[in-house]
Amino acid sequence: MTDTRTALRLFYVVVFGVALVGSGQAATGWLNWWAPFAFLAVGAVEFGGAVLSMHADRRRQLGERAMWSRLLSAAVAVGAVLVNLLGHWEEPGQAAFFAGMSALGYSVWLIDSAARRRDALRAAGKLPPTPPVYGLVHWLRHPWLTRRARHLALVDPTLGLYGSLAAAEAAVRTERRQRALSKVLHAKIRQATGPAAADIAVTVYDLDEVAARL
């Protein structure tokens, strides 16, 4: 985990540096700003977009939507991409490279921050634990059973992969048995006492107990 965070921090530093070079050059050449001021200004704007995103994540962990912070952060990111794109318009390769680096850095930031927010919410008990991975083949072969097993694993995380599958199969067998018993019981009671009593009996009786007695 520490190695991953270190790699991400290094990635952010490199991407931010490259995007800053592109934006600073664009602001200097395209807007005719003084170079030190241009680099300082675009750096503050791009850093402000990241700060807004961090603020939104903290508020969302508290249950808020933080819509304005998220929208403003996205607007800053789009602006940085456009500055790099339009500021190097005469050099398509540079325009694509610098704009792409800005977009890449912000996209990775959103993915990373969303994952950290989910981890924090899950640790606080505000999100369910991650379900087991059942595999594509199992989903394709048994979609409804796998879906049920996944739901059971979310309700009771102690089941795990194989326990949730076994519980799902047992639940399916129980439902089939109860449907068969309900049909037979309904027919018998209907024949003896009438349809109304049969409907009540099927609803009230414990079909598992009926199966055990049979």
Coordinates of N, CA, C and O in Angstrom, one line a residue, residues 56-180:
A56 N -14.1 18.5 -1.8 CA -15.3 17.8 -2.2 C -15.3 16.4 -1.6 O -16.3 15.9 -1.1
D57 N -14.2 15.7 -1.7 CA -14.1 14.3 -1.2 C -14.3 14.3 0.3 O -15.0 13.4 0.8
R58 N -13.8 15.2 1.0 CA -14.0 15.3 2.5 C -15.4 15.5 2.8 O -16.0 14.9 3.7
R59 N -16.1 16.4 2.1 CA -17.5 16.7 2.4 C -18.4 15.5 2.0 O -19.4 15.2 2.6
R60 N -18.0 14.8 0.9 CA -18.8 13.6 0.5 C -18.6 12.4 1.5 O -19.5 11.6 1.6
Q61 N -17.5 12.4 2.2 CA -17.3 11.3 3.2 C -18.3 11.6 4.4 O -18.6 10.7 5.1
L62 N -18.7 12.9 4.5 CA -19.6 13.2 5.6 C -21.1 13.1 5.1 O -22.0 13.4 5.9
G63 N -21.3 12.6 3.9 CA -22.6 12.4 3.4 C -23.2 13.5 2.5 O -24.3 13.5 2.1
E64 N -22.4 14.6 2.3 CA -22.8 15.7 1.5 C -22.5 15.4 0.0 O -21.7 14.5 -0.3
R65 N -23.2 16.1 -0.9 CA -23.0 15.9 -2.3 C -21.8 16.7 -2.8 O -21.1 16.4 -3.8
A66 N -21.5 17.9 -2.2 CA -20.4 18.8 -2.6 C -20.4 19.1 -4.1 O -19.4 19.1 -4.7
M67 N -21.6 19.3 -4.6 CA -21.7 19.5 -6.1 C -21.0 20.7 -6.6 O -20.3 20.6 -7.6
W68 N -21.0 21.8 -5.9 CA -20.4 23.0 -6.4 C -18.9 22.9 -6.4 O -18.2 23.3 -7.4
S69 N -18.3 22.2 -5.4 CA -16.9 22.0 -5.4 C -16.4 21.1 -6.5 O -15.4 21.3 -7.2
R70 N -17.2 20.1 -6.7 CA -16.9 19.1 -7.8 C -17.0 19.8 -9.2 O -16.1 19.6 -10.1
L71 N -18.1 20.6 -9.4 CA -18.2 21.2 -10.7 C -17.1 22.3 -10.9 O -16.6 22.3 -12.0
L72 N -16.8 23.0 -9.9 CA -15.7 24.0 -10.1 C -14.3 23.3 -10.3 O -13.5 23.8 -11.1
S73 N -14.1 22.2 -9.6 CA -12.8 21.5 -9.8 C -12.8 21.0 -11.2 O -11.7 21.1 -11.9
A74 N -13.9 20.4 -11.7 CA -13.9 19.9 -13.1 C -13.7 21.1 -14.1 O -13.0 20.9 -15.1
A75 N -14.3 22.2 -13.8 CA -14.2 23.4 -14.7 C -12.7 23.8 -14.8 O -12.2 24.2 -15.9
V76 N -12.0 23.8 -13.6 CA -10.6 24.2 -13.6 C -9.8 23.2 -14.4 O -8.9 23.6 -15.2
A77 N -10.1 21.9 -14.3 CA -9.4 20.9 -15.1 C -9.6 21.1 -16.6 O -8.7 21.0 -17.4
V78 N -10.9 21.3 -17.0 CA -11.2 21.5 -18.4 C -10.4 22.8 -18.9 O -9.9 22.8 -20.0
G79 N -10.4 23.8 -18.1 CA -9.7 25.0 -18.5 C -8.2 24.8 -18.7 O -7.6 25.3 -19.6
A80 N -7.6 24.0 -17.8 CA -6.2 23.7 -17.9 C -5.9 22.9 -19.2 O -4.9 23.1 -19.9
V81 N -6.8 22.0 -19.6 CA -6.7 21.2 -20.8 C -6.8 22.1 -22.0 O -6.0 22.0 -23.0
L82 N -7.8 23.0 -22.0 CA -8.0 23.9 -23.1 C -6.8 24.9 -23.3 O -6.4 25.2 -24.4
V83 N -6.2 25.4 -22.1 CA -5.1 26.3 -22.2 C -3.9 25.6 -22.9 O -3.2 26.1 -23.8
N84 N -3.7 24.3 -22.5 CA -2.6 23.5 -23.1 C -2.9 23.2 -24.6 O -2.0 23.2 -25.4
L85 N -4.2 23.0 -24.9 CA -4.5 22.6 -26.3 C -4.5 23.9 -27.2 O -3.8 23.8 -28.2
L86 N -5.1 25.0 -26.8 CA -5.1 26.1 -27.6 C -3.8 26.9 -27.6 O -3.5 27.5 -28.6
G87 N -3.1 26.8 -26.5 CA -1.8 27.5 -26.4 C -0.8 27.0 -27.3 O 0.2 27.6 -27.6
H88 N -0.9 25.7 -27.7 CA 0.1 25.0 -28.5 C -0.6 24.6 -29.8 O -0.2 23.6 -30.5
W89 N -1.6 25.4 -30.2 CA -2.4 25.0 -31.4 C -1.5 24.9 -32.7 O -1.8 24.0 -33.5
E90 N -0.5 25.7 -32.8 CA 0.3 25.7 -34.0 C 1.2 24.4 -34.1 O 1.8 24.1 -35.1
E91 N 1.4 23.8 -32.9 CA 2.2 22.6 -32.8 C 1.2 21.4 -32.4 O 1.1 21.2 -31.2
P92 N 0.6 20.7 -33.3 CA -0.4 19.7 -32.9 C 0.1 18.7 -31.9 O -0.5 18.2 -31.0
G93 N 1.4 18.3 -32.2 CA 2.0 17.2 -31.3 C 2.1 17.7 -29.9 O 1.8 17.0 -28.9
Q94 N 2.6 18.9 -29.7 CA 2.8 19.5 -28.3 C 1.4 19.7 -27.7 O 1.2 19.5 -26.5
A95 N 0.5 20.2 -28.5 CA -0.9 20.5 -28.0 C -1.5 19.2 -27.4 O -2.1 19.2 -26.3
A96 N -1.4 18.1 -28.2 CA -2.0 16.8 -27.8 C -1.2 16.3 -26.6 O -1.9 15.8 -25.6
F97 N 0.1 16.5 -26.5 CA 0.9 15.9 -25.4 C 0.5 16.6 -24.1 O 0.2 16.0 -23.1
F98 N 0.6 18.0 -24.1 CA 0.4 18.7 -22.9 C -1.0 18.6 -22.4 O -1.3 18.5 -21.2
A99 N -2.0 18.8 -23.4 CA -3.4 18.6 -23.0 C -3.7 17.2 -22.5 O -4.4 17.1 -21.5
G100 N -3.1 16.2 -23.1 CA -3.3 14.8 -22.7 C -2.7 14.6 -21.3 O -3.4 13.9 -20.5
M101 N -1.6 15.2 -21.0 CA -1.0 15.0 -19.6 C -1.9 15.7 -18.6 O -2.1 15.1 -17.5
S102 N -2.5 16.9 -18.9 CA -3.4 17.5 -17.9 C -4.6 16.6 -17.7 O -5.0 16.4 -16.5
A103 N -5.2 16.1 -18.8 CA -6.4 15.3 -18.6 C -6.1 14.0 -17.9 O -6.9 13.5 -17.1
L104 N -4.9 13.4 -18.2 CA -4.5 12.1 -17.6 C -4.3 12.3 -16.1 O -4.8 11.5 -15.3
G105 N -3.6 13.4 -15.7 CA -3.4 13.6 -14.3 C -4.7 13.8 -13.5 O -4.9 13.2 -12.4
Y106 N -5.6 14.6 -14.0 CA -6.9 14.8 -13.3 C -7.7 13.5 -13.3 O -8.4 13.3 -12.3
S107 N -7.7 12.8 -14.4 CA -8.5 11.5 -14.4 C -8.0 10.5 -13.4 O -8.8 9.9 -12.6
V108 N -6.7 10.4 -13.3 CA -6.1 9.5 -12.3 C -6.4 10.0 -10.9 O -6.7 9.2 -10.0
W109 N -6.4 11.3 -10.7 CA -6.7 11.9 -9.4 C -8.1 11.5 -9.0 O -8.4 11.2 -7.9
L110 N -9.1 11.7 -9.9 CA -10.5 11.3 -9.6 C -10.6 9.9 -9.3 O -11.4 9.5 -8.3
I111 N -10.0 9.0 -10.0 CA -10.1 7.5 -9.7 C -9.5 7.2 -8.4 O -10.1 6.5 -7.5
D112 N -8.3 7.8 -8.1 CA -7.6 7.6 -6.8 C -8.4 8.1 -5.6 O -8.6 7.5 -4.6
S113 N -8.9 9.3 -5.8 CA -9.7 10.0 -4.7 C -11.0 9.2 -4.4 O -11.4 9.1 -3.3
A114 N -11.6 8.8 -5.5 CA -12.9 8.0 -5.3 C -12.6 6.7 -4.6 O -13.4 6.3 -3.7
A115 N -11.5 6.0 -4.9 CA -11.2 4.8 -4.2 C -10.9 5.1 -2.7 O -11.3 4.3 -1.8
R116 N -10.1 6.1 -2.4 CA -9.9 6.5 -1.0 C -11.1 6.9 -0.3 O -11.3 6.5 0.9
R117 N -12.0 7.5 -1.0 CA -13.3 7.9 -0.3 C -14.1 6.6 0.0 O -14.7 6.5 1.1
R118 N -14.2 5.7 -0.9 CA -14.9 4.4 -0.6 C -14.3 3.7 0.5 O -15.0 3.1 1.4
D119 N -12.9 3.7 0.6 CA -12.2 3.0 1.7 C -12.6 3.6 3.0 O -12.8 2.9 4.0
A120 N -12.6 4.9 3.1 CA -13.0 5.6 4.3 C -14.4 5.4 4.7 O -14.7 5.1 5.9
L121 N -15.3 5.4 3.7 CA -16.7 5.1 4.0 C -16.9 3.7 4.5 O -17.7 3.4 5.4
R122 N -16.2 2.8 3.9 CA -16.3 1.4 4.2 C -15.8 1.1 5.6 O -16.3 0.3 6.4
A123 N -14.7 1.8 6.0 CA -14.1 1.6 7.3 C -15.0 2.2 8.4 O -15.1 1.7 9.5
A124 N -15.8 3.2 8.0 CA -16.8 3.8 8.9 C -18.1 3.1 9.0 O -19.0 3.5 9.7
G125 N -18.2 2.0 8.2 CA -19.5 1.3 8.2 C -20.6 1.9 7.3 O -21.7 1.5 7.5
K126 N -20.2 2.9 6.5 CA -21.2 3.6 5.7 C -21.3 3.0 4.3 O -22.2 3.4 3.5
L127 N -20.5 2.0 4.0 CA -20.6 1.2 2.7 C -20.5 -0.2 3.0 O -19.8 -0.6 4.0
P128 N -21.1 -1.1 2.2 CA -21.0 -2.5 2.5 C -19.6 -3.0 2.1 O -18.9 -2.4 1.3
P129 N -19.2 -4.1 2.7 CA -17.8 -4.6 2.3 C -17.8 -5.1 0.8 O -18.9 -5.4 0.2
T130 N -16.7 -5.2 0.3 CA -16.6 -5.7 -1.1 C -17.0 -7.2 -1.2 O -16.5 -8.0 -0.4
P131 N -17.8 -7.5 -2.2 CA -18.2 -8.9 -2.3 C -17.1 -9.8 -2.9 O -16.2 -9.2 -3.5
P132 N -17.2 -11.1 -2.8 CA -16.2 -12.0 -3.4 C -16.2 -11.8 -5.0 O -17.2 -11.4 -5.5
V133 N -15.2 -12.2 -5.6 CA -15.1 -12.2 -7.1 C -15.4 -13.6 -7.6 O -14.7 -14.6 -7.3
Y134 N -16.5 -13.7 -8.3 CA -17.0 -15.0 -8.7 C -16.5 -15.4 -10.1 O -16.6 -16.6 -10.4
G135 N -16.0 -14.5 -10.8 CA -15.4 -14.9 -12.1 C -16.4 -14.8 -13.3 O -17.6 -15.0 -13.1
L136 N -15.9 -14.4 -14.4 CA -16.8 -14.2 -15.6 C -17.4 -15.5 -16.0 O -18.6 -15.5 -16.4
V137 N -16.7 -16.6 -15.9 CA -17.3 -17.9 -16.4 C -18.5 -18.3 -15.5 O -19.5 -18.7 -16.0
H138 N -18.4 -18.1 -14.2 CA -19.5 -18.4 -13.3 C -20.7 -17.5 -13.5 O -21.8 -17.9 -13.5
W139 N -20.4 -16.2 -13.8 CA -21.5 -15.3 -14.1 C -22.2 -15.7 -15.4 O -23.4 -15.6 -15.4
L140 N -21.5 -16.1 -16.4 CA -22.1 -16.5 -17.6 C -22.9 -17.8 -17.5 O -23.9 -18.0 -18.1
R141 N -22.3 -18.8 -16.7 CA -23.0 -20.1 -16.6 C -24.2 -20.0 -15.7 O -25.2 -20.7 -15.9
H142 N -24.0 -19.3 -14.6 CA -25.1 -19.2 -13.5 C -25.3 -17.8 -13.1 O -25.0 -17.4 -12.0
P143 N -25.9 -17.0 -14.0 CA -26.1 -15.6 -13.6 C -27.0 -15.3 -12.4 O -26.6 -14.5 -11.6
W144 N -28.1 -16.0 -12.4 CA -29.1 -15.7 -11.3 C -28.5 -16.2 -9.9 O -28.7 -15.6 -8.9
L145 N -27.9 -17.4 -10.0 CA -27.4 -18.0 -8.8 C -26.2 -17.1 -8.3 O -26.1 -16.9 -7.1
T146 N -25.4 -16.7 -9.2 CA -24.2 -15.8 -8.8 C -24.7 -14.5 -8.2 O -24.1 -14.0 -7.2
R147 N -25.7 -13.9 -8.8 CA -26.3 -12.7 -8.3 C -26.8 -12.9 -6.9 O -26.6 -12.0 -6.0
R148 N -27.5 -14.0 -6.7 CA -28.0 -14.2 -5.3 C -26.9 -14.5 -4.3 O -27.0 -14.0 -3.2
A149 N -25.9 -15.2 -4.7 CA -24.7 -15.4 -3.8 C -24.0 -14.1 -3.5 O -23.6 -13.9 -2.3
R150 N -23.9 -13.2 -4.5 CA -23.3 -11.9 -4.2 C -24.1 -11.1 -3.2 O -23.5 -10.5 -2.3
H151 N -25.4 -11.2 -3.3 CA -26.3 -10.5 -2.4 C -26.1 -11.1 -1.0 O -26.0 -10.3 0.0
L152 N -26.1 -12.4 -0.9 CA -25.9 -13.0 0.5 C -24.6 -12.7 1.1 O -24.5 -12.5 2.3
A153 N -23.5 -12.6 0.2 CA -22.2 -12.3 0.7 C -22.2 -10.8 1.2 O -21.4 -10.5 2.2
L154 N -22.9 -9.9 0.6 CA -23.0 -8.5 1.1 C -23.7 -8.4 2.4 O -23.4 -7.7 3.3
V155 N -24.8 -9.2 2.6 CA -25.6 -9.2 3.8 C -24.7 -9.9 4.9 O -24.7 -9.4 6.1
D156 N -24.0 -11.0 4.6 CA -23.2 -11.7 5.6 C -21.8 -11.9 5.1 O -21.6 -12.9 4.4
P157 N -20.9 -11.0 5.3 CA -19.5 -11.1 4.7 C -18.8 -12.3 5.2 O -17.8 -12.7 4.5
T158 N -19.2 -12.9 6.3 CA -18.5 -14.1 6.8 C -18.7 -15.3 5.9 O -17.9 -16.3 6.0
L159 N -19.6 -15.3 5.0 CA -19.9 -16.4 4.1 C -18.7 -16.6 3.2 O -18.3 -17.8 2.9
G160 N -18.2 -15.5 2.6 CA -17.1 -15.7 1.7 C -17.6 -16.2 0.3 O -18.8 -16.3 0.1
L161 N -16.6 -16.6 -0.5 CA -16.9 -17.0 -1.9 C -17.7 -18.3 -1.9 O -18.9 -18.3 -2.4
Y162 N -17.2 -19.4 -1.3 CA -17.8 -20.7 -1.4 C -19.0 -20.8 -0.5 O -20.0 -21.4 -0.8
G163 N -19.0 -20.1 0.7 CA -20.1 -20.1 1.6 C -21.3 -19.4 1.0 O -22.4 -19.9 1.1
S164 N -21.1 -18.3 0.3 CA -22.2 -17.6 -0.4 C -22.8 -18.4 -1.5 O -24.1 -18.5 -1.7
L165 N -22.0 -19.1 -2.3 CA -22.5 -20.0 -3.3 C -23.3 -21.2 -2.7 O -24.4 -21.5 -3.2
A166 N -22.8 -21.8 -1.7 CA -23.5 -22.9 -1.0 C -24.8 -22.4 -0.4 O -25.9 -23.0 -0.5
A167 N -24.8 -21.2 0.2 CA -26.1 -20.6 0.7 C -27.1 -20.3 -0.3 O -28.3 -20.5 -0.2
A168 N -26.6 -19.8 -1.5 CA -27.5 -19.5 -2.6 C -28.1 -20.8 -3.1 O -29.3 -20.9 -3.4
E169 N -27.3 -21.8 -3.3 CA -27.9 -23.1 -3.8 C -28.9 -23.7 -2.8 O -29.9 -24.2 -3.2
A170 N -28.6 -23.6 -1.5 CA -29.5 -24.1 -0.5 C -30.8 -23.3 -0.5 O -31.9 -23.9 -0.4
A171 N -30.7 -22.0 -0.7 CA -31.9 -21.2 -0.8 C -32.8 -21.6 -2.0 O -34.0 -21.6 -1.9
V172 N -32.1 -21.8 -3.1 CA -32.9 -22.2 -4.3 C -33.6 -23.6 -4.1 O -34.7 -23.7 -4.5
R173 N -32.9 -24.5 -3.5 CA -33.5 -25.8 -3.2 C -34.7 -25.7 -2.3 O -35.7 -26.3 -2.4
T174 N -34.5 -24.8 -1.2 CA -35.6 -24.6 -0.3 C -36.8 -24.0 -1.0 O -38.0 -24.5 -0.7
E175 N -36.6 -23.1 -1.8 CA -37.7 -22.4 -2.5 C -38.4 -23.4 -3.5 O -39.7 -23.4 -3.5
R176 N -37.7 -24.3 -4.1 CA -38.3 -25.3 -5.0 C -39.1 -26.3 -4.2 O -40.2 -26.6 -4.6
R177 N -38.6 -26.7 -3.1 CA -39.3 -27.6 -2.2 C -40.6 -27.0 -1.7 O -41.6 -27.6 -1.7
Q178 N -40.5 -25.7 -1.3 CA -41.6 -25.1 -0.7 C -42.7 -24.9 -1.8 O -43.9 -25.0 -1.5
R179 N -42.3 -24.5 -3.0 CA -43.3 -24.4 -4.1 C -44.0 -25.7 -4.4 O -45.2 -25.7 -4.6
A180 N -43.2 -26.8 -4.4 CA -43.9 -28.1 -4.6 C -44.8 -28.5 -3.5 O -45.9 -28.9 -3.7

